[in-house]
CSV table of C-alpha atoms in Angstrom, one decimal:
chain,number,residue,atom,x,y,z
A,1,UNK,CA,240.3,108.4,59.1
A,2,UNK,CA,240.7,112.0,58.7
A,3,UNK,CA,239.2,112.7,55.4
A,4,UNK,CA,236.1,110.8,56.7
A,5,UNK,CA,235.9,113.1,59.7
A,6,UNK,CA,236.5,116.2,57.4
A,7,UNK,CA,233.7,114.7,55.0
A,8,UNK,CA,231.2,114.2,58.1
A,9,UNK,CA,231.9,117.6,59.2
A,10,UNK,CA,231.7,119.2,55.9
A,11,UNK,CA,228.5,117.7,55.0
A,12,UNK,CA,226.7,118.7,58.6
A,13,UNK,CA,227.8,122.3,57.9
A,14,UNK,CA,226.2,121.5,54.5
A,15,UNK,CA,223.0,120.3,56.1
A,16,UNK,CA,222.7,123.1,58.3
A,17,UNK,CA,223.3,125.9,55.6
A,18,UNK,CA,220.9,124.3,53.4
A,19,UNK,CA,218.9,124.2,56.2
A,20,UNK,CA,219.3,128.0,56.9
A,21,UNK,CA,218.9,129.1,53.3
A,22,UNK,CA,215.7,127.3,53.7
A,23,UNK,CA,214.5,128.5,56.9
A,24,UNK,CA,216.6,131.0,58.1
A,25,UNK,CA,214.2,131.1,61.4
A,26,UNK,CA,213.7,127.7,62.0
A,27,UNK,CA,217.5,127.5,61.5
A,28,UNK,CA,218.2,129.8,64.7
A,29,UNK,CA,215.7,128.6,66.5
A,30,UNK,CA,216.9,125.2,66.1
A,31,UNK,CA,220.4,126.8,67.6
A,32,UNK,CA,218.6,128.9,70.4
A,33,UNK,CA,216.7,125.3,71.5
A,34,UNK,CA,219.8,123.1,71.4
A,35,UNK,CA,222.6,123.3,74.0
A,36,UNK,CA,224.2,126.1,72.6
A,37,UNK,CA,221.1,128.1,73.4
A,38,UNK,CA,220.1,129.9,76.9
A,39,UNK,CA,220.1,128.6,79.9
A,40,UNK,CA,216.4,126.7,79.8
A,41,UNK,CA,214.6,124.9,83.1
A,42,UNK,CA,211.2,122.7,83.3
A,43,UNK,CA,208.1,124.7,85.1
A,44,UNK,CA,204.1,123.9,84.8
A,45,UNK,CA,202.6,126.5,82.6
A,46,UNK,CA,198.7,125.9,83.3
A,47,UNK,CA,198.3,122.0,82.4
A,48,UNK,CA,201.5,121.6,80.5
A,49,UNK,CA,205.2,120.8,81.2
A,50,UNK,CA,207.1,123.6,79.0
A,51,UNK,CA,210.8,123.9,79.1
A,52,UNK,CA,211.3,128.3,79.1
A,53,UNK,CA,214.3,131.0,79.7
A,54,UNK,CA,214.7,133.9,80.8
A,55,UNK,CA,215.0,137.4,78.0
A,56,UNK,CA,218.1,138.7,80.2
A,57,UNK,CA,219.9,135.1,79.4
A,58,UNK,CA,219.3,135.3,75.8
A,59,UNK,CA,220.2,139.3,75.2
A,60,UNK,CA,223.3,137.5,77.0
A,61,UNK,CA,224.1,134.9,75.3
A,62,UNK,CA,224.1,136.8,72.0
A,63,UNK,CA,225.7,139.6,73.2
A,64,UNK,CA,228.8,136.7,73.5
A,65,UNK,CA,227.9,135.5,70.0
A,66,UNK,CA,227.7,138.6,67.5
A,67,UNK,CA,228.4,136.3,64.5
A,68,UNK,CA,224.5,134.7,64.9
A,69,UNK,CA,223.4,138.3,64.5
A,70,UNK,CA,225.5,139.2,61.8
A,71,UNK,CA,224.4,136.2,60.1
A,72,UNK,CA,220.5,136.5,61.0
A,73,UNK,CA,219.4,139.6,61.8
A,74,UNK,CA,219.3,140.6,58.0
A,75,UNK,CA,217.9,137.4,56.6
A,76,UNK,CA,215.2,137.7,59.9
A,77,UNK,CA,213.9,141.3,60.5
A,78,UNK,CA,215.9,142.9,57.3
A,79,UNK,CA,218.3,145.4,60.3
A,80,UNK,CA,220.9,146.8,58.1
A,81,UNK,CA,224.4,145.3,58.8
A,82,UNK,CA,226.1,146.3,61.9
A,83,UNK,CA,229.0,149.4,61.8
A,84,UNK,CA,232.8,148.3,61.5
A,85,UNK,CA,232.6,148.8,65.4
A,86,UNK,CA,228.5,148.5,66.9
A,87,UNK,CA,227.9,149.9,70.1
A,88,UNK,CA,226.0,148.1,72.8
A,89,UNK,CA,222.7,149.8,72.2
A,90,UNK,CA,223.2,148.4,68.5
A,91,UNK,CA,223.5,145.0,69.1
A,92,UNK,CA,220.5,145.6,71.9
A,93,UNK,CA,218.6,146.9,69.4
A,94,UNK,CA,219.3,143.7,67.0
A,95,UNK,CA,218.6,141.4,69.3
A,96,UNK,CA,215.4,142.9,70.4
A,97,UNK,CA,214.2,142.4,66.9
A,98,UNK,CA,215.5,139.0,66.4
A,99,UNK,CA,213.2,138.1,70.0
A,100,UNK,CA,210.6,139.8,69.0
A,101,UNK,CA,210.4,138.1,65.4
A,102,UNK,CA,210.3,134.6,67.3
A,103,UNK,CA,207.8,135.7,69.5
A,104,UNK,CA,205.4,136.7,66.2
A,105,UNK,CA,206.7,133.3,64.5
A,106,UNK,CA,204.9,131.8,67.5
A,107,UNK,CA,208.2,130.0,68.3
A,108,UNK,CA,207.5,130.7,72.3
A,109,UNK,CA,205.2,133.0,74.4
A,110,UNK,CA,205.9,135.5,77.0
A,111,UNK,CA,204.9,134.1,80.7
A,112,UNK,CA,205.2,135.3,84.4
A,113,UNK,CA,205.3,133.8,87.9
A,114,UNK,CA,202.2,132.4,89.6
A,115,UNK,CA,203.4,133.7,92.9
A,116,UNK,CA,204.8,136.9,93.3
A,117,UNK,CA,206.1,136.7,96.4
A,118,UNK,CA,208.5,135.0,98.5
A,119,UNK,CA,208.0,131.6,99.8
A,120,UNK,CA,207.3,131.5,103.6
A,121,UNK,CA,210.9,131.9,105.3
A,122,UNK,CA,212.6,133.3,102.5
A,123,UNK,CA,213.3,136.5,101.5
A,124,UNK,CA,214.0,136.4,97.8
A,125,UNK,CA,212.3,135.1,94.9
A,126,UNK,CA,214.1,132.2,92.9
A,127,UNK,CA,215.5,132.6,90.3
A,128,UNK,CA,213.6,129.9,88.4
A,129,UNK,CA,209.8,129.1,89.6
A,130,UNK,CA,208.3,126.2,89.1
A,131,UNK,CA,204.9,127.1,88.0
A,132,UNK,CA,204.3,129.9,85.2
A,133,UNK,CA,201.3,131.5,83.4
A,134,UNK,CA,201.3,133.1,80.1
A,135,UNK,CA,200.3,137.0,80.1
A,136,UNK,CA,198.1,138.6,78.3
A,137,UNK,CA,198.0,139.3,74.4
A,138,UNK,CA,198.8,142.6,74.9
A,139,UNK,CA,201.4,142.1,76.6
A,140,UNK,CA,203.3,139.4,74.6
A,141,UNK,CA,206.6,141.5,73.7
A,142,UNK,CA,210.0,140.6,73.9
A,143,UNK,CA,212.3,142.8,76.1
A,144,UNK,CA,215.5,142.5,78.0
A,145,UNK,CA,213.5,142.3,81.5
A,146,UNK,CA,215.9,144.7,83.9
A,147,UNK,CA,213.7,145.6,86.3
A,148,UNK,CA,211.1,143.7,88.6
A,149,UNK,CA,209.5,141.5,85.7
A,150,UNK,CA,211.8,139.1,84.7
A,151,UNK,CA,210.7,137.7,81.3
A,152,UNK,CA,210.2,134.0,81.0
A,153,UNK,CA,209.7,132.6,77.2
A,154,UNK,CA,208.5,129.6,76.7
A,155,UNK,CA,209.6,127.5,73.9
A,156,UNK,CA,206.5,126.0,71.7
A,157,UNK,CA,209.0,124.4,69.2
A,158,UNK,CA,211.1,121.3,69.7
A,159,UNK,CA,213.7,120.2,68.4
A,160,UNK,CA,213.8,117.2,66.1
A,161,UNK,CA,215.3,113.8,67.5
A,162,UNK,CA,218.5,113.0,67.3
A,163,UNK,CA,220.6,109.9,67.5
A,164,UNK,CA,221.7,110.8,70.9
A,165,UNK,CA,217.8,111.3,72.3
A,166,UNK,CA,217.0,107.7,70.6
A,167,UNK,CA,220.3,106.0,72.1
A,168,UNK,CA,219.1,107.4,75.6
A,169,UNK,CA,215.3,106.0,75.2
A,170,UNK,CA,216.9,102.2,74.8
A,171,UNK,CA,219.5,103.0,77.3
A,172,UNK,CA,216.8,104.0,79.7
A,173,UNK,CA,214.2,101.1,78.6
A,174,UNK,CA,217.6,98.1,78.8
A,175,UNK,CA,217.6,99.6,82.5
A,176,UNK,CA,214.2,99.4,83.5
A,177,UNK,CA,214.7,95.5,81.9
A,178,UNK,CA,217.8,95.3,84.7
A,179,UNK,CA,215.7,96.6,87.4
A,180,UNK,CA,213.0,94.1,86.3
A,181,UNK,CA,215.5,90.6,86.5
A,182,UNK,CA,216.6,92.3,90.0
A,183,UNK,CA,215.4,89.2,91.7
A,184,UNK,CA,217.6,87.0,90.2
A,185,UNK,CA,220.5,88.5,91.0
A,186,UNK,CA,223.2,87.0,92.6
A,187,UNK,CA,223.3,87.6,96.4
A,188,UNK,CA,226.5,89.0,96.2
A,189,UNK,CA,225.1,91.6,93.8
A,190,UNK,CA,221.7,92.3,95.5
A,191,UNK,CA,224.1,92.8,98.5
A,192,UNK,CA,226.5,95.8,97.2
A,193,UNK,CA,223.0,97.7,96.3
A,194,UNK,CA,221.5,97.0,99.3
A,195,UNK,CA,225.0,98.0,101.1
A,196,UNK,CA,225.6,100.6,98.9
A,197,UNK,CA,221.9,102.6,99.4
A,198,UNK,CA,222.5,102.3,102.8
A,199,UNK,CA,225.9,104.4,102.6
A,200,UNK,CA,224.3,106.8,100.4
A,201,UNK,CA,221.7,107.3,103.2
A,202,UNK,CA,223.9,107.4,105.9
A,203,UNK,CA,226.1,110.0,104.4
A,204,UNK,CA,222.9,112.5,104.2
A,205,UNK,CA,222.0,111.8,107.8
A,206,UNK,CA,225.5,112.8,108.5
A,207,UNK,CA,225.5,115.8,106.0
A,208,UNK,CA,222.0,117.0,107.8
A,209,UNK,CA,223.4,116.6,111.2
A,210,UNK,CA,226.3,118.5,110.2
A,211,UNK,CA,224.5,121.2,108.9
A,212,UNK,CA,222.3,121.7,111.5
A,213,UNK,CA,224.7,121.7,113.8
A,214,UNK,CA,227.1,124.6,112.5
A,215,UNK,CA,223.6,126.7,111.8
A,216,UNK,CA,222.5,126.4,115.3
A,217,UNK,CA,226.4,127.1,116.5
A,218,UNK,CA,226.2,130.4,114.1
A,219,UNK,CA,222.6,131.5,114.9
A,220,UNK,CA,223.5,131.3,118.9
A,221,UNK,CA,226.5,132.9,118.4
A,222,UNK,CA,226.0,135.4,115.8
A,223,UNK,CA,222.0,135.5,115.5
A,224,UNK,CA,222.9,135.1,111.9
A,225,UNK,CA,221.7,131.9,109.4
A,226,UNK,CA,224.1,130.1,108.0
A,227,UNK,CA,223.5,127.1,106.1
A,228,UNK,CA,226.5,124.6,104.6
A,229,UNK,CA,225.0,123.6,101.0
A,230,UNK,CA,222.1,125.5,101.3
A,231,UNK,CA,220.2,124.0,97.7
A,232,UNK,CA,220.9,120.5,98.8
A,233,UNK,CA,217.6,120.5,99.6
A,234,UNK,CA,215.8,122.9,97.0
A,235,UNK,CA,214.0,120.9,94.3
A,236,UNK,CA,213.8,124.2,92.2
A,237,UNK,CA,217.0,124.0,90.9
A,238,UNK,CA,218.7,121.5,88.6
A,239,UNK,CA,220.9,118.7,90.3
A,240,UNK,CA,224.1,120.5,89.0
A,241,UNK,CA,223.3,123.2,91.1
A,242,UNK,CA,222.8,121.5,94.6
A,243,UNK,CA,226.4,122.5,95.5
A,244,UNK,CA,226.8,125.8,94.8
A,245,UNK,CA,227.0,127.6,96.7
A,246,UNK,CA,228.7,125.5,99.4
A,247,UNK,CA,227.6,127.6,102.0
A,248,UNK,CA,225.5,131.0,102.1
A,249,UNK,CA,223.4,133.2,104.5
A,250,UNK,CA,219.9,132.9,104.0
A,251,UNK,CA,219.1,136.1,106.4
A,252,UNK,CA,219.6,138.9,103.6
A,253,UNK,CA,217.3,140.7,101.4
A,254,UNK,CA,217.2,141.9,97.9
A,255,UNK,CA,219.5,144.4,98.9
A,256,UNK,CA,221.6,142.7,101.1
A,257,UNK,CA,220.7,144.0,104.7
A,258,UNK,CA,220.6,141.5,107.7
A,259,UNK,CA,216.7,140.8,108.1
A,260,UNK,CA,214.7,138.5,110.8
A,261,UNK,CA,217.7,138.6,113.4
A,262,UNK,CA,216.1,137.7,116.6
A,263,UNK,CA,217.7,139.0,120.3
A,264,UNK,CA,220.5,137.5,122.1
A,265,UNK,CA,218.2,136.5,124.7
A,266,UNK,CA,215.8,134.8,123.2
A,267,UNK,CA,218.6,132.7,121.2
A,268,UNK,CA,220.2,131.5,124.7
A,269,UNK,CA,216.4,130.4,125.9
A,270,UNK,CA,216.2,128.3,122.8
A,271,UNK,CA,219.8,127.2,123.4
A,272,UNK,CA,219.2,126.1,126.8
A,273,UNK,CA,215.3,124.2,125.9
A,274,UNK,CA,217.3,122.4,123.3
A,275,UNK,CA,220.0,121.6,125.7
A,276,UNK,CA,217.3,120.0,128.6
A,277,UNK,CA,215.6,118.2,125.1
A,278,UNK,CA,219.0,116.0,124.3
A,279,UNK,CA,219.9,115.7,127.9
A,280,UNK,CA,216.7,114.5,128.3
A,281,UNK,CA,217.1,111.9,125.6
A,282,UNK,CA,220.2,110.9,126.2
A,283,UNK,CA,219.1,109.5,129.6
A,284,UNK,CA,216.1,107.7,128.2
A,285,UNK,CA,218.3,106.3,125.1
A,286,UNK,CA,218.4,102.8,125.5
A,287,UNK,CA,222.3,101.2,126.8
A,288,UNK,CA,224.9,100.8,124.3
A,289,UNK,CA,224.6,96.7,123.9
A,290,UNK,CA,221.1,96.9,123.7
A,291,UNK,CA,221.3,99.1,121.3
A,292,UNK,CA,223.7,96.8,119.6
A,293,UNK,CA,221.7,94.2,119.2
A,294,UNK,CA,218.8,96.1,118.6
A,295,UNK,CA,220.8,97.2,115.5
A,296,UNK,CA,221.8,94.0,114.5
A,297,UNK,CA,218.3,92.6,114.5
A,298,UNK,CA,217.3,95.4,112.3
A,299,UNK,CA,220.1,94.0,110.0
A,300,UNK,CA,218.6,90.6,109.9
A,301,UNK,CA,215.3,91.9,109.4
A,302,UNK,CA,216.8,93.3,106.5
A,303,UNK,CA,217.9,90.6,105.2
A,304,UNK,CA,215.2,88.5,105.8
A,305,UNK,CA,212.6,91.3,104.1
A,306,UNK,CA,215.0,90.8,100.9
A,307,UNK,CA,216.2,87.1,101.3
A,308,UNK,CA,219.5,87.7,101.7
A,309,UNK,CA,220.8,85.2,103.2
A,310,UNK,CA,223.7,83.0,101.8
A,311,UNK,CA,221.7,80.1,102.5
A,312,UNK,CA,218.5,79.5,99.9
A,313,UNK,CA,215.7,80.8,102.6
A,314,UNK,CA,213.2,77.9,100.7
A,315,UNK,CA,214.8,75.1,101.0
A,316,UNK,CA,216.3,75.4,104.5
A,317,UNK,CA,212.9,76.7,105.7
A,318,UNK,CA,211.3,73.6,104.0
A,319,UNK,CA,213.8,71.2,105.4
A,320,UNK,CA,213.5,73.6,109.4
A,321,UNK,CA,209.9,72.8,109.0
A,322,UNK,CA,209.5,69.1,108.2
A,323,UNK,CA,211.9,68.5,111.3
A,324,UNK,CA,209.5,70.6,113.3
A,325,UNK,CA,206.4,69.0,112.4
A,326,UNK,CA,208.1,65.4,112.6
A,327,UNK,CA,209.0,66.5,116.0
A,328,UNK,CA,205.9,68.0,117.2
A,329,UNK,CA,204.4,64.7,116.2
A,330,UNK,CA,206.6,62.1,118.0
A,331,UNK,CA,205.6,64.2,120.9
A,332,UNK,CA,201.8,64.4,120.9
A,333,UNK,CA,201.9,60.6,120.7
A,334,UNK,CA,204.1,59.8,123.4
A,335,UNK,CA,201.8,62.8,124.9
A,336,UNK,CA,199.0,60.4,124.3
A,337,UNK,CA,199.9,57.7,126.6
A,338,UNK,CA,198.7,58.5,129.7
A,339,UNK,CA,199.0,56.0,133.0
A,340,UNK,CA,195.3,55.1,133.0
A,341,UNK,CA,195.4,53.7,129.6
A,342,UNK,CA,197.9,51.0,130.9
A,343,UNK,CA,196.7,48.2,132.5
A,344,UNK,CA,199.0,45.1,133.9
A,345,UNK,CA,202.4,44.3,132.4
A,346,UNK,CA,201.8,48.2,130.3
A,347,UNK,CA,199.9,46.5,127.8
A,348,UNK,CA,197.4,48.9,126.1
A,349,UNK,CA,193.9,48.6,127.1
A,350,UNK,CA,191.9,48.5,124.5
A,351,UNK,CA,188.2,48.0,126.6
A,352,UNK,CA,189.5,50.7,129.3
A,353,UNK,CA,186.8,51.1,132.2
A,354,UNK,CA,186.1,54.6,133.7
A,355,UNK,CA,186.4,53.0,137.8
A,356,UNK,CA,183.6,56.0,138.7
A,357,UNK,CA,181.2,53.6,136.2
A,358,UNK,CA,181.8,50.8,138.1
A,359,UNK,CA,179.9,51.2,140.8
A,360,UNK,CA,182.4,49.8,143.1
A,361,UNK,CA,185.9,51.3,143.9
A,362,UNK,CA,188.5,49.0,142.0
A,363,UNK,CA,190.8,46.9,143.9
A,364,UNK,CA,194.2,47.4,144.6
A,365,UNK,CA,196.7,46.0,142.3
A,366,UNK,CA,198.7,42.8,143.6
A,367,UNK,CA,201.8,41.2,141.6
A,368,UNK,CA,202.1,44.3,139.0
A,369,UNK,CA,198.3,43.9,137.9
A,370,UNK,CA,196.4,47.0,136.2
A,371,UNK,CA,194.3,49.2,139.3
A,372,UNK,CA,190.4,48.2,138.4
A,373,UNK,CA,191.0,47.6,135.0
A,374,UNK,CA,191.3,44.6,133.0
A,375,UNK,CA,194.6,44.3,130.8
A,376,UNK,CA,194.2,40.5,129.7
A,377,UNK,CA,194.3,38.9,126.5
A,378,UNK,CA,190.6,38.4,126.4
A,379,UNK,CA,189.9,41.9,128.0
A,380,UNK,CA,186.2,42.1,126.4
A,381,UNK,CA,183.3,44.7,127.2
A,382,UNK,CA,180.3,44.2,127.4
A,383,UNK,CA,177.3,42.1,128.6
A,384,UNK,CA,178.4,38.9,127.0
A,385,UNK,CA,178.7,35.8,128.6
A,386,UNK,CA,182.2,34.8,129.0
A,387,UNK,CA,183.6,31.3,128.8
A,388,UNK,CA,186.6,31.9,131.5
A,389,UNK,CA,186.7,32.6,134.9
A,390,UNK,CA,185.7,36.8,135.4
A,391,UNK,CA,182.2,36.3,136.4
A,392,UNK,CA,179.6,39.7,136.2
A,393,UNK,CA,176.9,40.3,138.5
A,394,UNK,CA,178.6,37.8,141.5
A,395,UNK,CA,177.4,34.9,139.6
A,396,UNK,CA,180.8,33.7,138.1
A,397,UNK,CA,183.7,32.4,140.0
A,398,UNK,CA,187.0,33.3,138.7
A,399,UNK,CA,190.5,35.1,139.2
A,400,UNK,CA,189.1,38.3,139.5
A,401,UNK,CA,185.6,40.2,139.0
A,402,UNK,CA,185.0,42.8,136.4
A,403,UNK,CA,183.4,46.0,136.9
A,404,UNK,CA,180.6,46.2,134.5
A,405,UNK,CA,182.8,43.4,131.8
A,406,UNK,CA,182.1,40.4,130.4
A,407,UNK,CA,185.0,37.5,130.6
A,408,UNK,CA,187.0,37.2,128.1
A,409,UNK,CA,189.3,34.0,127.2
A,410,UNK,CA,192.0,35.3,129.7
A,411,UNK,CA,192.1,36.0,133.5
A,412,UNK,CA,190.3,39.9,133.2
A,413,UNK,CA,189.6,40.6,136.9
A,414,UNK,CA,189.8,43.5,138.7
A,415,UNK,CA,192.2,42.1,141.6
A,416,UNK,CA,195.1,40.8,138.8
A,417,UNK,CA,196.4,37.8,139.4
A,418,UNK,CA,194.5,37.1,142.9
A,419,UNK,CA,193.0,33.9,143.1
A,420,UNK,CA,190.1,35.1,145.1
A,421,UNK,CA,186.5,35.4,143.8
A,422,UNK,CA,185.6,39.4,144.6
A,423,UNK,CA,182.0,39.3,143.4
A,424,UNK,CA,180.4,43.2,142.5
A,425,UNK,CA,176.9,43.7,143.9
């Protein structure tokens, strides 16, 4: 395996010094551009996302490498080689050329920041802004950038992809396919994200809390600000960069005096309004076991939102709600069954007669028989002339006159059973 390794290596070194013979500036600014480059960060120049550095990084960086100007700076801008031992003002002097020569070769442009001062509440510029703007023609040189101005570049050439850039891209597009068949996850699965955001949230809430309580301690005490992390919430830095510094004072200026420090007095009054604010609070808060449960209905809501629960939601809402509306059915028709559709023995009355129509208040009921409405077999309304004994108009003779009802084949009267004829007038 080693002679392949040696072989791989030997023919990249190949590449790139065929590649340098070539295009000797194309060559280091494929070098400057990669990794091994300066120190480069993302801004908005104008319309465009640009990736730039800063001219004090790269007189650094080369400073550390003298062997890129030895091997450049000749082929580049034609500066004689180096003495045995160069002096700093030497390899300044190089590397000045070797900029500026990039900077004709259109390989980046010369820009400045689009706000010159401080944000509100700070008192130093960052390091890296996030909005740039290129300067003027005139001034599109390449320098060091010691003083105020600090000299952003930003690169117009890109690299070339590599194999690393195009494993990424299907690493990146296989996870978006993930994110995508989220839903049929196992619940145990959707439950560790779902558990695990959570935790992730929680521990900023406590990180914030934390922090704002040590500032406050320090700015009561000392009138001073201190903040633990004090990037964590910066999004002009890279994420590498959140936690350092771990802590810092944010109360010092450009040349490292104490500014903005407000009077003892004044910090106890807004000691003692905060105070009144959390006692305050804590006497409206609601009780512990309410606030229990409030927090466990929140859970289930949770759940609920992202179906969750061990048991299939569909089918044992399906199943909860055909046993519901079975339910709810059985009992509005025993609902429907109401005393004054049952006439004598709690047979249904089919011909029921309002007793207000009749004229006549109904007779009472004798022997279990229906109150002033007929519950025989032959129960009929209606004018017709009936072949038993209920009789309408006082003309018939029978076991029981009907209220506004024809006979029927069975004893419909209004008196049950009686054998009495109670003729309606």
């Amino acid at each position: 395996m080693a002679p392949n390794k040696d072989s791989k290596g030997s023919s990249r070194k190949g590449k790139d010094a065929a590649l340098a013979q070539h295009d000797p500036t194309r060559a280091l600014a494929y070098i400057l551009r990669g990794s091994k480059g300066p120190e480069t960060r993302s801004a908005r120049l104008e319309d465009n996302r640009v990736d730039y550095f800063r001219g004090k990084d790269l007189f650094r960086l080369l400073r550390t490498q003298p062997e890129l100007i030895d091997e450049y700076a000749l082929q580049l801008v034609g500066v004689p080689a180096t003495p045995v031992e160069p002096t700093a003002k030497d390899r300044d002097a190089q590397i000045t050329a070797i900029g500026q020569y990039l900077l004709q070769q259109g390989y980046f442009v010369r820009c400045e920041r689009v706000h010159k001062t401080p944000r509100p509440g700070r008192t130093k510029r960052v390091k890296f802004p996030k909005f740039l703007q290129q300067v003027p023609r005139t001034r599109q040189a390449f320098t060091s950038s010691k003083g105020e101005d600090d000299g952003f570049y930003s690169w117009t050439y890109d690299q070339p992809m590599s194999w690393t850039f195009v494993i990424l891209a299907v690493a990146v597009a296989f996870l978006v396919i993930l994110m995508c068949l989220f839903p049929l996850a196992p619940i145990w699965f959707k439950k560790v994200i779902l558990y695990s955001c959570l935790g992730i949230l929680g521990l900023f809430f406590v990180v914030f809390v934390v922090r704002v309580i040590v500032f406050a301690v320090v700015w009561i005490v000392a009138g001073r600000q201190f903040w633990i992390m004090p990037n964590i919430t910066s999004d002009e830095i890279p994420i590498d960069e959140v936690f350092s510094p771990m802590w810092a004072f944010d109360d010092l200026d450009a040349e490292g005096k104490v500014v903005g420090k407000i009077p003892l007095l004044s910090r106890l009054a807004a000691a003692g309004a905060a105070g009144a604010l959390l006692v305050a609070l804590y006497w409206v808060a609601p009780e512990k076991g309410s606030a229990i449960k409030s927090i466990n209905k929140a859970h289930g809501s949770i759940l609920d939102l992202f179906d969750l629960y061990d048991t299939p939601k569909s089918l044992a809402g399906a199943m909860g709600n055909v046993t519901d509306a079975a339910n709810a059915t059985n009992a509005t028709d025993t609902a429907t069954i109401v005393p004054e559709d049952v006439g004598a023995g709690g047979l249904e009355n089919t011909g029921a007669v309002d007793p207000e129509e009749a004229g006549v208040g109904a007779v009472a009921p004798a022997d279990g028989a229906g109150a002033g409405v007929g519950a025989g077999s032959g129960a009929g309304a209606g004018e017709g002339d009936g072949e038993g004994e209920g009789a309408r108009k006082g003309e018939g003779a029978g076991e029981g006159a009907e209220a506004g009802a024809g006979g029927g084949d069975g004893s419909s009267g209004a008196s049950g059973n009686d054998a009495g004829t109670k003729a309606e007038l």
